[in-house]
Coordinates of C-alpha atoms and ligand atoms in Angstrom, one line a residue:
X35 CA 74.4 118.8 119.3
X36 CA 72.5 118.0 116.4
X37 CA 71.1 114.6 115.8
X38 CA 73.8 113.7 113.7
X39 CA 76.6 115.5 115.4
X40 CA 79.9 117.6 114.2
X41 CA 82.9 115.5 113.9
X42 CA 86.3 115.8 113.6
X43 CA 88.5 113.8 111.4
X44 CA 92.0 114.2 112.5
X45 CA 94.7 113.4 110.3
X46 CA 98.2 113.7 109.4
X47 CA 100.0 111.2 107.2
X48 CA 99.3 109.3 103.9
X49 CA 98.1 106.2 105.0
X50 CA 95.5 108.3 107.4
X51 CA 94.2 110.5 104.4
X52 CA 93.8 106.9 102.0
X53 CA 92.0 104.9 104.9
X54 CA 89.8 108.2 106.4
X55 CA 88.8 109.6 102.6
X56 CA 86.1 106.6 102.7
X57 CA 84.7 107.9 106.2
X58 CA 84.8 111.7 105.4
X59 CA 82.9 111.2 102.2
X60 CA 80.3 109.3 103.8
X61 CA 80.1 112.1 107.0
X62 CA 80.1 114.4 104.3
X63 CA 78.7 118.0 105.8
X64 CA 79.1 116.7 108.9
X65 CA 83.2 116.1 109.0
X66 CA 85.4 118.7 110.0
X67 CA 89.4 118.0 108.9
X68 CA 92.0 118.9 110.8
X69 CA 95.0 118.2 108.7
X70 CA 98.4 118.2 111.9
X71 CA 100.8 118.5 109.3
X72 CA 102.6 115.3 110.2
X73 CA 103.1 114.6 106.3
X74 CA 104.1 118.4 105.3
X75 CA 105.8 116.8 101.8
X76 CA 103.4 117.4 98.8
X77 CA 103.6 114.2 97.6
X78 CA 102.6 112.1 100.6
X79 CA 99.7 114.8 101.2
X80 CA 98.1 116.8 98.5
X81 CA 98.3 114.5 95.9
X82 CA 96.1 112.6 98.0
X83 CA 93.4 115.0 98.8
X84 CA 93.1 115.5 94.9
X85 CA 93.1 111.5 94.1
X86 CA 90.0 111.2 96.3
X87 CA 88.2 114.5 95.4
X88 CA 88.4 115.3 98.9
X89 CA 87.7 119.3 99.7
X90 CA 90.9 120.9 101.2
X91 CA 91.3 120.7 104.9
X92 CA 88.8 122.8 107.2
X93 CA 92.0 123.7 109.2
X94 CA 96.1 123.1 108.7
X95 CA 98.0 123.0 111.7
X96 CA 101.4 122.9 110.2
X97 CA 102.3 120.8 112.9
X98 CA 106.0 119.2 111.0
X99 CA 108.2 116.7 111.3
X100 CA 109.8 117.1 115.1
X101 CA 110.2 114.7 117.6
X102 CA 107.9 111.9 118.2
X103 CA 107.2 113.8 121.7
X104 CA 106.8 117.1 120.3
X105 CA 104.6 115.4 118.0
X106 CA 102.1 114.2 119.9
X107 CA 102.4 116.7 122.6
X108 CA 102.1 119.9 120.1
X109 CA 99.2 118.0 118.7
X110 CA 97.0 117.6 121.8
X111 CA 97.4 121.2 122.2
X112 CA 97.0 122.4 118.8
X113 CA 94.1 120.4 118.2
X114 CA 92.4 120.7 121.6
X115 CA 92.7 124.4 121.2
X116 CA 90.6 124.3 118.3
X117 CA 88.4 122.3 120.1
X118 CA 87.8 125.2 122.2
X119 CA 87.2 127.4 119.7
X120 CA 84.9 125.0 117.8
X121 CA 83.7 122.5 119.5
X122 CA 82.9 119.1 118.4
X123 CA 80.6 116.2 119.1
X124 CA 83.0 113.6 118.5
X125 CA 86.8 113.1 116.7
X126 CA 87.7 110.7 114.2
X127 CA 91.1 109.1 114.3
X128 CA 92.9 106.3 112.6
X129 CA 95.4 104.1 112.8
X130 CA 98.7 104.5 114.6
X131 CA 100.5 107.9 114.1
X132 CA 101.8 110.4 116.7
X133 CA 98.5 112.1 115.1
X134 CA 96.4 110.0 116.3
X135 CA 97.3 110.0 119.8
X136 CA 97.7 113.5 119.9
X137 CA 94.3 114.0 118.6
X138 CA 92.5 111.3 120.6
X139 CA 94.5 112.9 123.9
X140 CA 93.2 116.4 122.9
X141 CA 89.2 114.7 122.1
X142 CA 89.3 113.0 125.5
X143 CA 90.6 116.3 127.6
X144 CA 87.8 118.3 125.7
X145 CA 85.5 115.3 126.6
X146 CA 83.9 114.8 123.4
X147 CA 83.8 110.9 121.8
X148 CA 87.1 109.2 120.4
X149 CA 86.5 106.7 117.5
X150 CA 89.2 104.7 116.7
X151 CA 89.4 103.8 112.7
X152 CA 91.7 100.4 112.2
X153 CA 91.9 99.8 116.6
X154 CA 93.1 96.7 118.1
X155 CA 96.1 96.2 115.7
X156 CA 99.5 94.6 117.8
X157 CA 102.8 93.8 116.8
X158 CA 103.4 93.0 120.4
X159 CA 106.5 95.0 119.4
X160 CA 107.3 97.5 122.5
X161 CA 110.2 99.3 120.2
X162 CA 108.1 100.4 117.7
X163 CA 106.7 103.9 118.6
X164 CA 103.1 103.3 116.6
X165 CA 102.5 99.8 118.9
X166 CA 102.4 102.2 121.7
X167 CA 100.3 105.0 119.9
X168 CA 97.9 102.4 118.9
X169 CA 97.8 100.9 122.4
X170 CA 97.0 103.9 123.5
X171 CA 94.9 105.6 120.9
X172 CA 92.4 102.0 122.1
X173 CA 92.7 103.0 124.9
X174 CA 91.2 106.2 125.1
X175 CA 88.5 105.5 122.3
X176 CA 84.5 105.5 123.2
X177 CA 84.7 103.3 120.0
X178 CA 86.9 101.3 118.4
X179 CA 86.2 100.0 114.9
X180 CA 88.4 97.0 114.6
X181 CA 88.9 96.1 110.9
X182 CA 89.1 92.1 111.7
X183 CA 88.0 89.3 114.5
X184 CA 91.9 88.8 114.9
X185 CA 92.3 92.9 115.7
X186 CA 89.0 92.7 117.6
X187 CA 90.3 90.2 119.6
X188 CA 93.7 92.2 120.6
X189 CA 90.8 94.3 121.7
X190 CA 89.2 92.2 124.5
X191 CA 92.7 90.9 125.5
X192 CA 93.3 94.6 126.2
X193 CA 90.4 94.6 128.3
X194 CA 88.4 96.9 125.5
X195 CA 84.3 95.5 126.9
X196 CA 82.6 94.5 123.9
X197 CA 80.0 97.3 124.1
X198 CA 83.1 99.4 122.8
X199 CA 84.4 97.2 119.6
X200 CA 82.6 96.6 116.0
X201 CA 84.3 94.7 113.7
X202 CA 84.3 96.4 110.2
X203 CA 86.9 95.2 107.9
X204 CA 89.5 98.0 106.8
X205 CA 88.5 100.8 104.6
X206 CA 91.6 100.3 102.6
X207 CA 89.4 98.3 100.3
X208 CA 87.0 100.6 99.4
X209 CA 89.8 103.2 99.0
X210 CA 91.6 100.7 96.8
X211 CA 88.4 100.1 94.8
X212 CA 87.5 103.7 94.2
X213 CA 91.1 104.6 92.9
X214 CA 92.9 101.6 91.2
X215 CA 92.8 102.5 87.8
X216 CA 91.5 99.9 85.3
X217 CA 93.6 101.2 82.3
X218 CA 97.5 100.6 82.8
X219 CA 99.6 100.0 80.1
X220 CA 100.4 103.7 80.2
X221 CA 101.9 103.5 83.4
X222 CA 103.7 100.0 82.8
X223 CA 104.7 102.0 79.2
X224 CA 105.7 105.8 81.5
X225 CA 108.1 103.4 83.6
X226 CA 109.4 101.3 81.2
X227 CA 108.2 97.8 82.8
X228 CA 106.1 94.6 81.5
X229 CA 103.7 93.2 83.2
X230 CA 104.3 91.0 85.5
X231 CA 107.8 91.9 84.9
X232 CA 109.0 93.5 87.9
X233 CA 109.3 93.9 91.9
X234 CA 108.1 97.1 93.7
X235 CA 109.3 98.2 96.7
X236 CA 109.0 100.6 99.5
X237 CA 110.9 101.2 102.4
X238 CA 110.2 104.3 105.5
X239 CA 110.4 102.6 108.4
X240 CA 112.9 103.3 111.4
X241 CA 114.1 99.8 112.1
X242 CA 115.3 99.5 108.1
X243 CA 116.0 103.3 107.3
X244 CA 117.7 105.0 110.0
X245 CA 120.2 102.1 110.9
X246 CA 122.7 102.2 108.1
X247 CA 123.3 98.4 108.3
X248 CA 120.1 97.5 107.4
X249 CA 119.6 100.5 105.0
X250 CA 123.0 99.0 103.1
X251 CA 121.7 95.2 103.5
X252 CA 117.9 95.9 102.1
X253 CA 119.8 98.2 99.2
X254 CA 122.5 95.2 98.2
X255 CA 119.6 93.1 98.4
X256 CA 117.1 94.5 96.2
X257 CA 119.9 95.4 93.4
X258 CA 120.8 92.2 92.7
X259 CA 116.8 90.6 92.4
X260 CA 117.1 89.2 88.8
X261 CA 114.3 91.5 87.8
X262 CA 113.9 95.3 87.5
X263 CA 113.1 96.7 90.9
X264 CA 111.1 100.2 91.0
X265 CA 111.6 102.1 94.7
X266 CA 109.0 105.2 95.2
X267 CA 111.4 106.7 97.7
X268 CA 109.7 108.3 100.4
X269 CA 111.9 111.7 101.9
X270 CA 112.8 109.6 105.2
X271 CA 114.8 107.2 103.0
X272 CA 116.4 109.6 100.6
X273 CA 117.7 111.5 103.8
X274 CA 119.1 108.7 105.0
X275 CA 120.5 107.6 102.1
X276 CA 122.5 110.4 101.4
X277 CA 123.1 111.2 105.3
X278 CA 124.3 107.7 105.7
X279 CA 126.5 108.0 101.9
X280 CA 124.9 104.8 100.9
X281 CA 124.1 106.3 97.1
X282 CA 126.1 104.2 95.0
X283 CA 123.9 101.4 96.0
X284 CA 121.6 102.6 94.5
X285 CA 122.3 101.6 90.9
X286 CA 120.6 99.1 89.6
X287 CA 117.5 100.5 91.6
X288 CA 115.0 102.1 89.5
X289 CA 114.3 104.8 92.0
X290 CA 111.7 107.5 91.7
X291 CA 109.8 109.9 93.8
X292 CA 106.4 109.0 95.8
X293 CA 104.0 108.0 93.5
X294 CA 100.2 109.1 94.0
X295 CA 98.0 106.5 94.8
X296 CA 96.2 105.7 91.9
X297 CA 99.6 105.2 90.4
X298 CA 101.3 102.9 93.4
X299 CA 97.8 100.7 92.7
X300 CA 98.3 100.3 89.2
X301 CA 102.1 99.5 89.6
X302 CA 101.3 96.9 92.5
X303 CA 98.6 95.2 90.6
X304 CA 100.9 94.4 87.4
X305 CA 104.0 93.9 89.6
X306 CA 105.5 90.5 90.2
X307 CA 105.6 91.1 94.1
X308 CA 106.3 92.9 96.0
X309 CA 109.0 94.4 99.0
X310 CA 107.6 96.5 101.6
X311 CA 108.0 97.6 105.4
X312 CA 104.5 99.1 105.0
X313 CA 101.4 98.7 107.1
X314 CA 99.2 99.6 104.4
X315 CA 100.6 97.5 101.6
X316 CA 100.3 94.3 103.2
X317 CA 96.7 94.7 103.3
X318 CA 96.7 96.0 99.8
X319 CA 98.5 93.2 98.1
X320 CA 95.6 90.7 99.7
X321 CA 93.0 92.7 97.8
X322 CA 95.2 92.5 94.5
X323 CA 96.4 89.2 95.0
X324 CA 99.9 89.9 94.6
X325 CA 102.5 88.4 96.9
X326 CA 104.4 90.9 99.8
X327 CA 107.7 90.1 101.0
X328 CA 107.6 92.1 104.5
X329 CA 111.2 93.2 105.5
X330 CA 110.4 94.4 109.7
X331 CA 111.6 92.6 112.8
X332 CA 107.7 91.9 113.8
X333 CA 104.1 92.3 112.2
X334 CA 101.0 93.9 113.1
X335 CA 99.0 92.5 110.7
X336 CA 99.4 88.7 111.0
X337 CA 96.1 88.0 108.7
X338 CA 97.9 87.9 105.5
X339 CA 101.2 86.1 106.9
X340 CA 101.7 82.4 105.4
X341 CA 99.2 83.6 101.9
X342 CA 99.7 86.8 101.0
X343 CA 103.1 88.0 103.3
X344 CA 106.1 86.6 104.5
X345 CA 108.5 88.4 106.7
X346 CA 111.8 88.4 106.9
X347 CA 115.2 90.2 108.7
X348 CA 117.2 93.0 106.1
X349 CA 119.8 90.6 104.4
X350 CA 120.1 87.3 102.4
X351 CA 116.8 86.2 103.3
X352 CA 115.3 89.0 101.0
X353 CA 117.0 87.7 98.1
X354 CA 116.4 84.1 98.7
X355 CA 112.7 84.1 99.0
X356 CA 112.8 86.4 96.4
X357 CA 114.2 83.9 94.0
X358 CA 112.1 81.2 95.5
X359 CA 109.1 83.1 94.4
X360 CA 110.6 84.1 90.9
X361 CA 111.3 80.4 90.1
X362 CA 107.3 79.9 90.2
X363 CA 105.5 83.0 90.7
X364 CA 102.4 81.9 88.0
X365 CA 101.9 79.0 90.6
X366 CA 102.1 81.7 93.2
X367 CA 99.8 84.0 91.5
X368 CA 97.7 81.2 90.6
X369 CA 97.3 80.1 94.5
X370 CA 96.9 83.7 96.0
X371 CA 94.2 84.2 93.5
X372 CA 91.3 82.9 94.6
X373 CA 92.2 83.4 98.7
X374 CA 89.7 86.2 100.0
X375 CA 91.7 88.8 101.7
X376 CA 90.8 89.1 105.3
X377 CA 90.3 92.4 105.5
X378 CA 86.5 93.1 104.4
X379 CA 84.1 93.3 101.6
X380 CA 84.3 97.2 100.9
X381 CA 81.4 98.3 103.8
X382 CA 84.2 99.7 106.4
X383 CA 83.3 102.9 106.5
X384 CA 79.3 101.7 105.9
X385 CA 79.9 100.0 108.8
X386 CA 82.1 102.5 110.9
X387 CA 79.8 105.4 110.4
X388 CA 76.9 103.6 111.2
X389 CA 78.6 103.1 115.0
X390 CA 79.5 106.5 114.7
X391 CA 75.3 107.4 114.3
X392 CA 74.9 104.9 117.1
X393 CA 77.3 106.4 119.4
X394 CA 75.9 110.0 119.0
X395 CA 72.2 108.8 119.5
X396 CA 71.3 109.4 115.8
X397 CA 70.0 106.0 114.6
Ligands
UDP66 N1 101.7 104.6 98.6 C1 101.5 105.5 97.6 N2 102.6 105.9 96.9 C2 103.9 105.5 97.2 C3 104.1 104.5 98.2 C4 103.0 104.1 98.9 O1 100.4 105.9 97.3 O2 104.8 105.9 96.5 C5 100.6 104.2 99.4 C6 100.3 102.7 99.5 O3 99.5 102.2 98.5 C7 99.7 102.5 100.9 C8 100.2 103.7 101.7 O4 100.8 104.6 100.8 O5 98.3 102.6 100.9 C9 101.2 103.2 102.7 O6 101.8 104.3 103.3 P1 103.0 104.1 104.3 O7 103.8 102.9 103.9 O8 103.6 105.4 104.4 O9 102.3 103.9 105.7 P2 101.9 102.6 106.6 O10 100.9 101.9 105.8 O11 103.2 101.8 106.8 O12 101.4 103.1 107.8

């Protein structure tokens, strides 16, 4: 092993490539990226490699959308395999996908180093597959980088020793500072919106998507906001839109394809609010200071809830604090403006790879 130390930065979906693309730029030479294939769509992969001038994966795996077991299992082997072949001092993971467990599984069977990007996170939610992935993904890790004291907290409750935990912030906000565009009346003007004019939304999860009750209720809900509403519609929810024959709901939606990043930034920082099951863009909206309106059964980031986020069921509830906020959203703005968000000044990855250096006796 060389001072510094070969690592592997696992990763799979678009969330993992936007919080990771910090930390693999500052590993630079030394990162190696294994890319499972969790995300195979274009759009929720390439586009994001390009946005961050990232180099193309070392190594594609091609692993697909399958089961949630075949997932992770296929994962541990595919990825431990190439551990074999080219071994590693250490393995990067983030988050909460059936990527990283698989990967952090294959990195502790090879016994090389697991460093958890974004550990400690709890919904205390035991039916949503990623509270168990991230459970165990801590687990497993030599380190885990929480992103706040709240997360680092979850930590020691787990029974994580301290020597284990550093408390970062989140890369998302030096991901979000690299890429949100400064310029964008163009993209207001390429979707037809004002500023401040409109709601965004996103939707992917399980709990919304694949029950066609709450698929119908978020749809009914969001077309009758009294302003214009603009869905990127990731694959999952055009699936089960048309699987469940829920399309005619969607008029009155402005619907288009995933966005790249630099464009979902630009829209969410001119938007009015906005609608989201997303991890991700709950912690974005703090940075931007825009309000979230978080349509899940429970939360895993409970930072930004009561400033930033509210959460609510699918149903009338969307629509009703929906209107709430349009009634007065300059007061809103106006309050959420000057709150810091809680998730860091920009130095995450700073701060994560100098554990990293730590961990593999390099300084
Ligand atoms: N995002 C994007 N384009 C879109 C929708 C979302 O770039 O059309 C970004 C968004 O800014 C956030 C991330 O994707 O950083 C969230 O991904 P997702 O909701 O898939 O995952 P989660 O954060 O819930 O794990």
């Amino acid at each position: 092993m060389t001072a510094q130390g070969r690592i592997v930065v696992a990763l799979g979906t678009r969330p993992e490539i936007i919080k990771l693309a910090p930390i693999i730029k500052l590993l630079g030479r030394r990162a190696r990226v294994v890319h499972t294939g969790q995300h195979y769509d274009a759009g929720l992969s390439n586009v994001f490699f390009s946005a961050f001038d990232l180099p193309e994966p070392d190594v594609q795996l091609e692993i697909g959308g399958t089961t949630r077991a075949s997932q992770i299992g296929e994962t541990t082997q595919r990825v431990g395999e190439h551990l074999l072949s080219d071994p590693a001092d250490a393995m990067v993971v983030q988050g909460d996908t059936n990527t990283t467990l698989g990967a952090a599984l294959a990195a502790n069977a090879n016994e090389i180093p697991v460093i958890h990007i974004e550990a400690g996170l709890r919904s205390f939610d035991r039916a949503m597959p990623e509270e168990h992935n991230r459970v165990l993904t801590d687990m497993l890790s030599d380190l885990c980088c929480a992103p706040t004291k709240v997360s680092e907290q979850n930590l020691l409750d787990s029974a994580v020793p301290t020597s284990r935990i550093v408390v970062t912030g989140n890369t998302i906000v030096e991901a979000l500072q690299a890429l949100l565009p400064a310029e964008r009346a163009g993209l207001l003007e390429a979707h037809n919106l004002t500023a401040g004019q409109f709601v965004l939304a996103t939707f992917h999860r399980p709990e919304n998507v694949d029950d066609p009750e709450n698929l119908a209720a978020i749809l009914e809900q969001l077309a009758n906001i009294p302003l214009p509403v603009v869905l990127p519609m990731h694959p999952r929810t055009e699936e089960r839109i048309a699987g469940f024959g829920l399309s005619e709901l969607l008029t009155g939606i402005q619907t288009v394809k995933p966005v790249g990043y630099e464009e979902f930034l630009g829209l969410s920082a001119e938007c009015s609010f906005l609608i989201s099951d997303s991890g991700g863009i709950q912690e974005e909206a703090s940075i931007l200071k825009r309000p979230v309106l978080v349509v899940r059964r429970s939360t895993e980031r409970p930072e930004v809830l009561g400033t930033f986020a509210e959460r609510v069921l699918p149903g009338p509830e969307i629509g009703r604090v929906a209107r709430g906020w349009i009634d007065d959203l300059s007061a809103l703005h106006h309050k959420l403006a000057d709150l810091p968000s809680p998730y860091g000044d920009g130095t995450a990855a700073e701060k994560s790879v100098a554990a990293i250096n730590r961990l593999l006796g390099g300084g």
